[in-house]
Coordinates of C-alpha atoms in Angstrom, one line a residue:
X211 CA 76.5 43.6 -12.6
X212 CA 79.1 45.9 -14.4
X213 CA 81.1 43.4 -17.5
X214 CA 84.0 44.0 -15.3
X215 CA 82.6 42.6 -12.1
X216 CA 81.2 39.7 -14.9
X217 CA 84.5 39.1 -16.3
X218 CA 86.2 39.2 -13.0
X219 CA 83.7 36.5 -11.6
X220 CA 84.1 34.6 -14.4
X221 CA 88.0 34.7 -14.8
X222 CA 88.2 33.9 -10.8
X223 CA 85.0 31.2 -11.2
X224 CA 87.2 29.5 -13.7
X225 CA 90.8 29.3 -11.8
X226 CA 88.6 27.9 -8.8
X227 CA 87.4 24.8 -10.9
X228 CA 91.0 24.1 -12.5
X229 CA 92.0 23.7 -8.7
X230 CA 88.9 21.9 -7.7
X231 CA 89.1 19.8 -10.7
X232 CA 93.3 19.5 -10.7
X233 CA 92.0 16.9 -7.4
X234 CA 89.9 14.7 -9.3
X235 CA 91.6 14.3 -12.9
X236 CA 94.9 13.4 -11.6
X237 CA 93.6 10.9 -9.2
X238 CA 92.3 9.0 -11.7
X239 CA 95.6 9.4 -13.9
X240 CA 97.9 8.3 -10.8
X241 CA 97.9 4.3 -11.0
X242 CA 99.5 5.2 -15.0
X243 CA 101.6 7.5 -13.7
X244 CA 103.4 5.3 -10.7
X245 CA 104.1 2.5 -13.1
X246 CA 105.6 5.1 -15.7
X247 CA 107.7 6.5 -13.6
X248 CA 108.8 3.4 -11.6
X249 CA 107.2 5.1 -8.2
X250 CA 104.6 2.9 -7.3
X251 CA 105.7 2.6 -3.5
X252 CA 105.8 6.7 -3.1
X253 CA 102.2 6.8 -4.7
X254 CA 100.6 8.4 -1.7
X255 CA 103.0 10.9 -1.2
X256 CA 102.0 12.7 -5.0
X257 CA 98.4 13.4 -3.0
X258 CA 100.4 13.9 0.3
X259 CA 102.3 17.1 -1.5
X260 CA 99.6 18.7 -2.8
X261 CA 97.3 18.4 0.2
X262 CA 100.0 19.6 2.7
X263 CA 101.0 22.2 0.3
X264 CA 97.2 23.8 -0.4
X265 CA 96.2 23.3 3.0
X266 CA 98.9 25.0 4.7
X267 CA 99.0 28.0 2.3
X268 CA 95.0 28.7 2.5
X269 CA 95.0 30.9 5.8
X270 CA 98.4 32.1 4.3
X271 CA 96.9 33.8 0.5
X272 CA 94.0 34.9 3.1
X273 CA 96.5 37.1 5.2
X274 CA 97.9 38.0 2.1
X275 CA 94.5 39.8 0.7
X276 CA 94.5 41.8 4.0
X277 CA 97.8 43.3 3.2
X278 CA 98.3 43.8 -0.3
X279 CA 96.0 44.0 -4.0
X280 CA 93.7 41.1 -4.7
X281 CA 94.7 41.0 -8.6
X282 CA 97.8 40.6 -7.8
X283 CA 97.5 37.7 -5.1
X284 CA 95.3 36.2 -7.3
X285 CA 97.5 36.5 -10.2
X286 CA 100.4 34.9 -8.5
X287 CA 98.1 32.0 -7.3
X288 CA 97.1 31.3 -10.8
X289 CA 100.4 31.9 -12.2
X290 CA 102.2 29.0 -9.3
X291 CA 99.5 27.0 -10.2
X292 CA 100.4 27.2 -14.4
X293 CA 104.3 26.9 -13.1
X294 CA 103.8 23.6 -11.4
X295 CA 101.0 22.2 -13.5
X296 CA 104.2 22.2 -16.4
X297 CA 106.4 20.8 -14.0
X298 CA 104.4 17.8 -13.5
X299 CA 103.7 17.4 -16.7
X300 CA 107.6 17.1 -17.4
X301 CA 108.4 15.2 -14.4
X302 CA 111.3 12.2 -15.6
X303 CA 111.3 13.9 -19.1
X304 CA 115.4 14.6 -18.1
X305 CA 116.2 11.3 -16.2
X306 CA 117.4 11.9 -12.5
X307 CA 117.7 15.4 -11.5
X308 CA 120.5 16.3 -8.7
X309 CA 119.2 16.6 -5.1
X310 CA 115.7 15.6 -6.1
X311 CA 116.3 12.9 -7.7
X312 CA 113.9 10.4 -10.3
X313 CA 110.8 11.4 -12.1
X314 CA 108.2 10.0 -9.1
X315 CA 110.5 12.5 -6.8
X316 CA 110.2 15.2 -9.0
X317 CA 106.2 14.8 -9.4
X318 CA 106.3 15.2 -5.8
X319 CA 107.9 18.0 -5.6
X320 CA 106.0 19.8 -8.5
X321 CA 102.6 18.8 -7.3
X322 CA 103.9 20.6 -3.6
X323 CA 104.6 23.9 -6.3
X324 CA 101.2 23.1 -7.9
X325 CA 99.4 23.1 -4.3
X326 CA 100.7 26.4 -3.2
X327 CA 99.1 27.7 -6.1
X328 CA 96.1 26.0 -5.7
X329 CA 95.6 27.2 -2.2
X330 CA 95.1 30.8 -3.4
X331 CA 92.7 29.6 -6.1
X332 CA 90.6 27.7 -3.1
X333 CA 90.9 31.0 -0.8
X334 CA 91.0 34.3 -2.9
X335 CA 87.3 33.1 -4.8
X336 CA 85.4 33.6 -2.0
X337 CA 87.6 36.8 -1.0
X338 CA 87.4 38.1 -4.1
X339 CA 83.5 37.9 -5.0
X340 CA 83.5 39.8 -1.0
X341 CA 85.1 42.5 -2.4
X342 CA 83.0 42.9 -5.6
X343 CA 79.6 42.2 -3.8
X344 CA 77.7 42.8 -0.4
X345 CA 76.4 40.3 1.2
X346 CA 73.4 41.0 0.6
X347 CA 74.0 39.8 -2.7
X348 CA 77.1 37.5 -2.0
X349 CA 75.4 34.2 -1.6
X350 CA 74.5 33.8 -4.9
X351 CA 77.4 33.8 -6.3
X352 CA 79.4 32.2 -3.3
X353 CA 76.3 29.7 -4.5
X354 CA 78.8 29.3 -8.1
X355 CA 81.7 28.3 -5.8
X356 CA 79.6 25.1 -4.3
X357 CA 79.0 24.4 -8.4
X358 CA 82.4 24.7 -9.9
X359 CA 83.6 22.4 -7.0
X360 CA 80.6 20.1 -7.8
X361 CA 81.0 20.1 -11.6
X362 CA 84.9 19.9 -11.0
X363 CA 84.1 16.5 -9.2
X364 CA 81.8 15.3 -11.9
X365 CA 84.0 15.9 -14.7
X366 CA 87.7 15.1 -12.9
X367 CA 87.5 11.1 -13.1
X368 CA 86.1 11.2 -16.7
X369 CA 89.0 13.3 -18.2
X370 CA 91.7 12.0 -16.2
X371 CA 90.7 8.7 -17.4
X372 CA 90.0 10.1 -21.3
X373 CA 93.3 11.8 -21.5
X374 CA 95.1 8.9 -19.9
X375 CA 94.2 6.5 -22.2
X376 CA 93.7 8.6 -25.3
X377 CA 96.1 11.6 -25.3
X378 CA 99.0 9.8 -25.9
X379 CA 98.8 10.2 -29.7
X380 CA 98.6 14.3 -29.6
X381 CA 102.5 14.5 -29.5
X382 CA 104.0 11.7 -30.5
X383 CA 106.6 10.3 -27.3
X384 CA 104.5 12.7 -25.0
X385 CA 102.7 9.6 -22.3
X386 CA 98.8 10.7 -22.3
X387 CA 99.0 10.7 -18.6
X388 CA 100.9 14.2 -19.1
X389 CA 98.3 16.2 -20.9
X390 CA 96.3 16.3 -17.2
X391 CA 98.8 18.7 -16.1
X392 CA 99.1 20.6 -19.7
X393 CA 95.6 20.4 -19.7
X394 CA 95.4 23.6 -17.3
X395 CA 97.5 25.9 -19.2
X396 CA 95.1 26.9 -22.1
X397 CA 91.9 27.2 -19.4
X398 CA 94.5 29.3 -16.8
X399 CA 95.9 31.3 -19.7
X400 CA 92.7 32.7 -20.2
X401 CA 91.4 33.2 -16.7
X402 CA 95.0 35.4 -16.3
X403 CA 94.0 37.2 -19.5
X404 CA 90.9 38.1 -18.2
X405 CA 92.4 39.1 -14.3
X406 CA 95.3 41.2 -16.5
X407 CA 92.1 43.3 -18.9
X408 CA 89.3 43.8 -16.7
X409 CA 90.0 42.7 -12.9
X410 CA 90.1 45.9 -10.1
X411 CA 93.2 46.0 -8.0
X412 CA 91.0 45.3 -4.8
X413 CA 93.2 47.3 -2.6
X414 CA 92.9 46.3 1.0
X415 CA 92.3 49.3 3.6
X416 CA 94.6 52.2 4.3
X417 CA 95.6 51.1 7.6
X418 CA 96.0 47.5 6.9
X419 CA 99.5 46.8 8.0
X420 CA 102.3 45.9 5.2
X421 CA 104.6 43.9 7.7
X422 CA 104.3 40.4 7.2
X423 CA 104.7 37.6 9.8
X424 CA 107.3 35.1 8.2
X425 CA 108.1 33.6 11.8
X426 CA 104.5 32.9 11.9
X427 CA 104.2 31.8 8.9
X428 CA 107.2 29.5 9.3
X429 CA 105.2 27.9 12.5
X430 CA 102.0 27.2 10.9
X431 CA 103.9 25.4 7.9
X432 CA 105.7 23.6 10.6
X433 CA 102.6 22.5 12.4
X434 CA 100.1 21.8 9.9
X435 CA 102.7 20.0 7.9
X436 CA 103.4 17.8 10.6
X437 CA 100.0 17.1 11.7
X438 CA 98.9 16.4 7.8
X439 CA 102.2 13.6 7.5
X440 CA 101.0 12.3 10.4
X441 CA 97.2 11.5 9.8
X442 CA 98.5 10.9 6.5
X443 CA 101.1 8.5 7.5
X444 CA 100.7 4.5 6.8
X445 CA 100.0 3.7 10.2
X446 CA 99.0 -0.1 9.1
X447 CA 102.4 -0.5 8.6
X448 CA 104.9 1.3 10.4
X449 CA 102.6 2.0 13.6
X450 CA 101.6 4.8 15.5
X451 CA 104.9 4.0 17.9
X452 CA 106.9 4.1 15.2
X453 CA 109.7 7.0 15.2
X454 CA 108.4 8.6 11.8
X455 CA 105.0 8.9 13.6
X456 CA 106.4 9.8 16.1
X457 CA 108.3 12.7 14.6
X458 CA 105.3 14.4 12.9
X459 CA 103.1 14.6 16.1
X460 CA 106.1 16.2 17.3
X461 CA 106.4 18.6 14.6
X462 CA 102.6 19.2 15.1
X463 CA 102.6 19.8 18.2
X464 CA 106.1 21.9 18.7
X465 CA 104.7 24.1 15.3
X466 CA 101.3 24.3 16.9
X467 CA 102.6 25.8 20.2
X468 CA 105.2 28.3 18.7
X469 CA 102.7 29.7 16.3
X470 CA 99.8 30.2 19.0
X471 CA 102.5 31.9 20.8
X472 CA 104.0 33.6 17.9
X473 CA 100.0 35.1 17.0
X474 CA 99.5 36.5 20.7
X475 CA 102.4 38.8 20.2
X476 CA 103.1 39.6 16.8
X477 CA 101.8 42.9 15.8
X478 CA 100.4 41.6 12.4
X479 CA 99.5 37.9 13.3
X480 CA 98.5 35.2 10.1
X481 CA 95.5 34.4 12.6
X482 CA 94.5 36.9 14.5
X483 CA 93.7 35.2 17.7
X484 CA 90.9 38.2 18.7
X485 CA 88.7 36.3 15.7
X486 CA 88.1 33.7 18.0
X487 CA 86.0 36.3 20.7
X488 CA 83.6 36.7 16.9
X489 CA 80.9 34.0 18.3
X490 CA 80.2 34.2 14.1
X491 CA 83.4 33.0 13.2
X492 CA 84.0 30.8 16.3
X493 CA 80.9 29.0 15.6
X494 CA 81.7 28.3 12.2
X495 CA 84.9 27.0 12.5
X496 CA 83.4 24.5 14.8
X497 CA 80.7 23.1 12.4
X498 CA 83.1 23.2 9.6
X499 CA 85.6 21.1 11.0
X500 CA 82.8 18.6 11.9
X501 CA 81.2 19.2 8.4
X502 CA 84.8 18.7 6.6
X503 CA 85.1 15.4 9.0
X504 CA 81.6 13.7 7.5
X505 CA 82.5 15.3 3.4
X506 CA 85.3 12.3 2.7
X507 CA 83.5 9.3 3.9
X508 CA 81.1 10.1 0.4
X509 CA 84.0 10.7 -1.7
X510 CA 86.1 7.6 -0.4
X511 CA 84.0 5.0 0.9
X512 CA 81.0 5.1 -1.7
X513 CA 83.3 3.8 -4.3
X514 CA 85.2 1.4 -2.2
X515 CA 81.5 -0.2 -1.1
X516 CA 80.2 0.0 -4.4
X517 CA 83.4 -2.3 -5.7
X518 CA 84.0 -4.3 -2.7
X519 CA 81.0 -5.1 -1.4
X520 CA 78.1 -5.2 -4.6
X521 CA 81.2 -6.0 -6.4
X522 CA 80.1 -3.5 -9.1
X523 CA 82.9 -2.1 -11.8
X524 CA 85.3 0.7 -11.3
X525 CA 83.5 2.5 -13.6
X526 CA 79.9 2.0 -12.4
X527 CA 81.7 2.8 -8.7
X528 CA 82.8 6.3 -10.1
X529 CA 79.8 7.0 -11.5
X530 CA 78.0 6.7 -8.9
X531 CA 79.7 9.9 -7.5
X532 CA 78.2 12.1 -10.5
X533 CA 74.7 12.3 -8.3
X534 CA 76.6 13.2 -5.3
X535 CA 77.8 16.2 -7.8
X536 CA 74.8 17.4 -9.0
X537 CA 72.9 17.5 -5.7
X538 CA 76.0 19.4 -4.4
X539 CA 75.8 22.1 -7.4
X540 CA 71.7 22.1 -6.9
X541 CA 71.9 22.6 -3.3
X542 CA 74.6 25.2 -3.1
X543 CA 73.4 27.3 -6.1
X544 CA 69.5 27.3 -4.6
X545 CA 70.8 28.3 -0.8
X546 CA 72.5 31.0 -2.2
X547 CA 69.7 32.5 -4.2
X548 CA 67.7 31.7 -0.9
X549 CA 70.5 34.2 1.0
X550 CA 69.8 36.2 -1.6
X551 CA 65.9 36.7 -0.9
X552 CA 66.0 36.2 2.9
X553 CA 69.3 37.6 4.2
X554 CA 69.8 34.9 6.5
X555 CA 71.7 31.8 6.6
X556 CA 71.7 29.9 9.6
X557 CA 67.7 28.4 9.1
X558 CA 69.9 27.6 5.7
X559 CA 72.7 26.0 6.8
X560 CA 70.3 24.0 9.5
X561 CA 67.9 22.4 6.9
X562 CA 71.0 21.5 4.5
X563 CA 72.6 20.1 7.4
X564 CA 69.6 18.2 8.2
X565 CA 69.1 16.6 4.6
X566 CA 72.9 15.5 5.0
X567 CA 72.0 13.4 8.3
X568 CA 68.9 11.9 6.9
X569 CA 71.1 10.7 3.9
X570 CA 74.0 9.7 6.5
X571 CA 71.3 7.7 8.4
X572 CA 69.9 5.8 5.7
X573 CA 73.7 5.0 4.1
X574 CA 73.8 3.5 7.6
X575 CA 71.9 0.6 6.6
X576 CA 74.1 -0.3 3.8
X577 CA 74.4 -3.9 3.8
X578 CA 75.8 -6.8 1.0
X579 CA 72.5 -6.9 -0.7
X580 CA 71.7 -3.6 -1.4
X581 CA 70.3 -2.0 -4.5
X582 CA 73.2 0.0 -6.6
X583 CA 69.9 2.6 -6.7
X584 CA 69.6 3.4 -3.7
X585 CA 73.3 4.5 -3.1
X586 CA 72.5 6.8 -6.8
X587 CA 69.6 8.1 -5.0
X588 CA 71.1 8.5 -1.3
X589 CA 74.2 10.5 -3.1
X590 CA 71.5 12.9 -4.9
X591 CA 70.3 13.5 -1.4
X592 CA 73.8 13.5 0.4
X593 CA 75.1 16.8 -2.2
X594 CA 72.0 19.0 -1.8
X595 CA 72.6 18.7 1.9
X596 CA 76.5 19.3 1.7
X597 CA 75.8 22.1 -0.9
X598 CA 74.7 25.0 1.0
X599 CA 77.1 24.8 3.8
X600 CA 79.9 25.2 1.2
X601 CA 79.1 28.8 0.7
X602 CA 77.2 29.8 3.5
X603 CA 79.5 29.4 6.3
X604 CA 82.1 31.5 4.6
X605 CA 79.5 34.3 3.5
X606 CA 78.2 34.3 7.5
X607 CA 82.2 34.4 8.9
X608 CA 82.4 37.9 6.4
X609 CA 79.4 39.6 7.0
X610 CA 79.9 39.2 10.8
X611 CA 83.9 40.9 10.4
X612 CA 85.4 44.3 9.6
X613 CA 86.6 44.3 6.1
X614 CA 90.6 44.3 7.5
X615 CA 90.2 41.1 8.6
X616 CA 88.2 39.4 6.0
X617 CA 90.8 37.4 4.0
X618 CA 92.5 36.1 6.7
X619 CA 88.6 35.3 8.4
X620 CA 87.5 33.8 5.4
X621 CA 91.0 32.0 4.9
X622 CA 91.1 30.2 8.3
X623 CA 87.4 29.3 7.7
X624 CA 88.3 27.1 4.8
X625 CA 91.7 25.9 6.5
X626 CA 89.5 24.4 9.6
X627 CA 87.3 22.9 6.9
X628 CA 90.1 20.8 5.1
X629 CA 92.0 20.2 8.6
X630 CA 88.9 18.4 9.7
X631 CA 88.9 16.6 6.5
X632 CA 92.0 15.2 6.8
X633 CA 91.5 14.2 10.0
X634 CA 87.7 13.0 9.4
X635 CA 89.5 10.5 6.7
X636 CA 92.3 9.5 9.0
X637 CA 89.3 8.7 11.6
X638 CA 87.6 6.6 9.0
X639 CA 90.4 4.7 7.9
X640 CA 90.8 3.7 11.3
X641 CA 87.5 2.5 11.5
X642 CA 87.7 0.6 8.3
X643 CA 90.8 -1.3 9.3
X644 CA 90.1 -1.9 12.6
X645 CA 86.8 -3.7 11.3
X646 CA 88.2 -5.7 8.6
X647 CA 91.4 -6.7 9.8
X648 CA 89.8 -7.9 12.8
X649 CA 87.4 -10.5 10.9
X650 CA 90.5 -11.2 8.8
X651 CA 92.4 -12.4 11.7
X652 CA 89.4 -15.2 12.6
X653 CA 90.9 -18.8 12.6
X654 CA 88.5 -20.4 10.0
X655 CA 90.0 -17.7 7.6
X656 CA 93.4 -18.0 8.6
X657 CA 93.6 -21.7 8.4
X658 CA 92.8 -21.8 5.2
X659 CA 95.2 -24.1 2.9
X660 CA 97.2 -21.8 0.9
X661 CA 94.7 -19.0 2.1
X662 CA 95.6 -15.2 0.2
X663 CA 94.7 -13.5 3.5
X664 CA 98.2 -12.2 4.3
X665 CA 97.4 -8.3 2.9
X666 CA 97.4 -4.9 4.7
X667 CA 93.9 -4.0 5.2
X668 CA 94.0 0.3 5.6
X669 CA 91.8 3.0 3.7
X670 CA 93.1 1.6 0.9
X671 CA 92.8 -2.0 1.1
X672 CA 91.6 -4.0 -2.5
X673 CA 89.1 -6.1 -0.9
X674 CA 87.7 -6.5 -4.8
X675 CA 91.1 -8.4 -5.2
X676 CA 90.7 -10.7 -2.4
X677 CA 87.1 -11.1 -3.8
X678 CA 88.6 -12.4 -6.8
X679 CA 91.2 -14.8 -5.2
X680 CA 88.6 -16.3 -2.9
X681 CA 85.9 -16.6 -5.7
X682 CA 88.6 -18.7 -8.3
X683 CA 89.2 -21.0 -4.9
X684 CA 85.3 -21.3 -4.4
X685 CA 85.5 -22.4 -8.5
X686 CA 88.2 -24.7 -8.4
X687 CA 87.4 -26.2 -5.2
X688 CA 83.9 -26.9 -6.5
X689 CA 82.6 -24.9 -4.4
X690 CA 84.4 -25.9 -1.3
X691 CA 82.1 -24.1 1.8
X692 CA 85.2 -23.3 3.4
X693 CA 86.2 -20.7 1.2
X694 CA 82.9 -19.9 0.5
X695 CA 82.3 -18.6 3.9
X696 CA 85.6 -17.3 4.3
X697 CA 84.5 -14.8 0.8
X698 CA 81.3 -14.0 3.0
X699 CA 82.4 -13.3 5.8
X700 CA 85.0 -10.6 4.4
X701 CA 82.2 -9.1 2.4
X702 CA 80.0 -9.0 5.7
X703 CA 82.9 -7.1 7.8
X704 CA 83.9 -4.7 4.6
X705 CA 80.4 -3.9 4.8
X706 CA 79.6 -3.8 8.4
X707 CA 82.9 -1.3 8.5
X708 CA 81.2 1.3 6.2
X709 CA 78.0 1.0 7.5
X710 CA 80.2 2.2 10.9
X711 CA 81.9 5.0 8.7
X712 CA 78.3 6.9 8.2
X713 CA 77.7 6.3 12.0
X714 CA 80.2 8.1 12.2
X715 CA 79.8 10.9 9.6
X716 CA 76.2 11.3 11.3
X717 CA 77.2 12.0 15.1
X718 CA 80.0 14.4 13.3
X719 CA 77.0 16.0 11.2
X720 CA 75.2 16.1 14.3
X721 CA 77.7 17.7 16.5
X722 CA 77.7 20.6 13.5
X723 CA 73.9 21.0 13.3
X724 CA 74.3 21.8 17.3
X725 CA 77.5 23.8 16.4
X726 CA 75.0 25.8 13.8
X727 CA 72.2 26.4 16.2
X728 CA 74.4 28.6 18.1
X729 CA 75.3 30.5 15.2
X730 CA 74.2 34.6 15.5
X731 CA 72.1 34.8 12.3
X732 CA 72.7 38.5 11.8
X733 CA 70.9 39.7 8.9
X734 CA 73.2 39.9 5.4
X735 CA 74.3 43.8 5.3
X736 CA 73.8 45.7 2.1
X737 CA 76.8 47.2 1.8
X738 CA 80.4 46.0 2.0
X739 CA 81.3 48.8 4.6
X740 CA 81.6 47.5 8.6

């Protein structure tokens, strides 16, 4: 490898974890940030805006890097990213703003800013290394892109919650909850440094087309945004009759319509519908929606057992994530040295895929006495069988397509991923507060003198809280069986309700492993030319 294509790798390798890790670090620094800024009831909606944002814009960047130089899209990307990542970090610094309003608003807003430029950072990696290698080499480092995300997630919580609580004192006045937006601007200063010196212009081909679809690009926006606000939407409380519900699905469904329409007839579509006849890339986008579907229920609902049910410690909850992390980094880097030395992925993909339902089957016995251990050793298992479908899908999806349709190829491969996501987590939620809402609403729980039952039980729900109420009346009641049973019994349900969450994740996991059988496993070619 030439110290340009090193540098390049390296400058795009590092933009791709300040995205990756941008998730993480300011999750942890959000419960600071809502009571600073007085927002605590428009908390979701800082996660909403970014995730709408980055999702929308992924299949966008990748039409983008059909049309026009790499370095430059990737420049841009990194430089939006930079712009909002400031932005957020001065959110409420001038009281209200006109039209947008207070400081929460304004976070809102930024992090929307900070997501379009993290939707190029998630997309133009994996377009870029296609460009500098074959795929006959690719999977390797593809194989890098599975271990930033992994060490992004490993790393995320523990800064967000150092800088929190410790960076306050840097600059006087200056909350520490602010320096996990400043804290991208020295790492993204020099990954721009090193795109300006040494990165190649990555021009697309000479017939690509330079006309860009704004009307279709309008529609997607319009679609996708509706259908994230709606699975995003508080559904606990406002119900899915209700007209803001009802309004998104619309939007969804209106925006979906117009911009399949739009795509069959424009002459330069953001999707060209003809990828869809590619059995490669049809096939992929099928097990990646089902593989994004089964990725959140580690992410979310590990945690939430870990603290709700075992009633372990925030902290020993988030650490528990840091195995899931290094099996995902061990599992994506060895399949793509694997690509590397076979040229194949599919037998790759298949055996990941099957490590991932063994550890979904065995996380469906989760129960109220089991061993904090066993979830560490499950989540080691769990990440190397997520890892190598992170970078192999992609890699199959572009060696299986002409090179003027790679970045919008590789682009919609990673939109289906997070759409199913999304949706996956929506799904779950469901699940969750179907379960435990349902227990809640026994009698011998609601009748209860002075009972603390009356909470909204979603995705979100503080069952640890409850936990707490319940075990002070068990105390001060001497332990009075009543409320003994009634603590229990919502531990049981919290716990049967996860244990139904990796039933689920393993039929989804299942359905891709069937998806992935189909897949043509046409040998990696040697040469970027098709």
């Amino acid at each position: 490898m030439t110290k340009d294509k090193a540098l390049t790798l390296a400058a795009v390798l590092t933009a791709l974890f300040l995205g990756a890790l941008d998730q993480t670090i300011v999750a942890t620094a959000l419960p600071s940030i809502a009571r600073d800024l007085q927002g605590l009831s428009r908390y979701s909606l800082v996660a909403t805006a970014y995730l709408t944002a980055s999702t929308v814009f992924v299949p966008i960047y990748g039409k983008l890097a059909d049309m026009l130089s790499k370095k430059s899209i990737e420049f841009g990307a990194i430089t939006i990213f930079l712009i909002g990542s400031v932005l957020c970090g001065l959110a409420g610094i001038w009281g209200d703003l006109p039209i947008i309003g207070d400081g929460m608003n304004q976070l809102i807003l930024f992090r929307a800013i900070q997501g379009l430029g993290g939707a190029g950072l998630f997309s133009m990696a994996f377009i870029v290394i296609a460009d500098l290698f074959p795929p006959a080499e690719r999977g390797k480092y593809q194989g890098y892109i599975g271990a930033a995300f992994g060490i992004a997630s490993l790393l995320g919580p523990f800064f967000g919650g150092l800088l929190t609580d410790y960076a306050g004192g840097i600059i006087p006045g200056v909350e520490g909850w602010r320096w996990v937006f400043y804290v991208n601007i020295p790492f993204g200063a020099i990954a721009v440094y090193f795109i300006i010196r040494y990165m190649p212009k990555l021009l697309p081909e000479k017939d690509s087309s330079k006309y860009f679809d704004f009307r279709g690009a309008f529609y997607l926006t319009i679609g996708t945004g509706g259908l994230l606000l709606a699975l995003e939407s508080d559904k606990q409380k406002t119900g899915i009759t209700s007209p803001e519900f009802l309004i998104f699905v619309l939007l969804a469904i209106t925006g979906t319509l117009l911009f399949y329409f739009r795509s069959k007839k424009s002459p330069n579509p953001i999707i060209n519908l003809q990828l869809f006849q590619n059995s490669v890339f049809k096939v992929s986008v099928i097990a990646v929606i089902f593989l994004g579907m089964s990725f959140f229920s580690l992410t979310l609902f590990i945690p939430l057992y870990l603290t709700n049910v075992l009633g372990v410690s925030a902290t020993k909850a988030g650490i528990s994530l840091i195995p899931l992390s290094l099996g995902l980094v061990t599992g994506s880097t060895l399949a793509g040295k694997l690509s590397n030395k076979f040229r194949r992925v599919r037998t790759i993909i298949l055996f990941g895929i099957g490590i991932l339902m063994l550890a979904f089957g065995l996380l469906t016995t989760l129960s109220t006495d089991t061993d904090y251990y066993k979830v560490v050793i499950l989540m080691v298992i769990a990440g190397l069988g997520m890892g190598p479908t992170l970078p192999m899908f992609p890699l199959a999806v572009q060696n299986s397509v002409r090179r003027n349709v790679l970045g919008q190829a590789t682009g919609s491969t990673q939109f289906f991923r997070q759409i199913g996501g999304v949706t996956g987590a929506a799904i779950m939620g469901m699940i969750l507060a179907l379960t435990v809402s349902g227990i809640i609403q026994k009698p011998e729980i609601n009748k209860l003198e002075n009972s603390p039952i009356e909470i909204t039980v979603d995705k979100e729900t503080n069952i640890q809280e409850l936990r707490e109420k319940l075990d002070e009346r068990v105390s001060n009641t001497n332990n009075n069986p009543a409320y003994k049973d009634a603590l229990d019994t919502i531990i049981t349900a919290f716990s049967d309700a996860i244990s139904r969450i990796f039933l689920f994740s393993l039929i989804v996991s299942f359905l891709a492993s069937i998806a992935t059988f189909f897949l043509p496993d046409h040998e990696l070619r040697q040469t970027n030319d098709h």
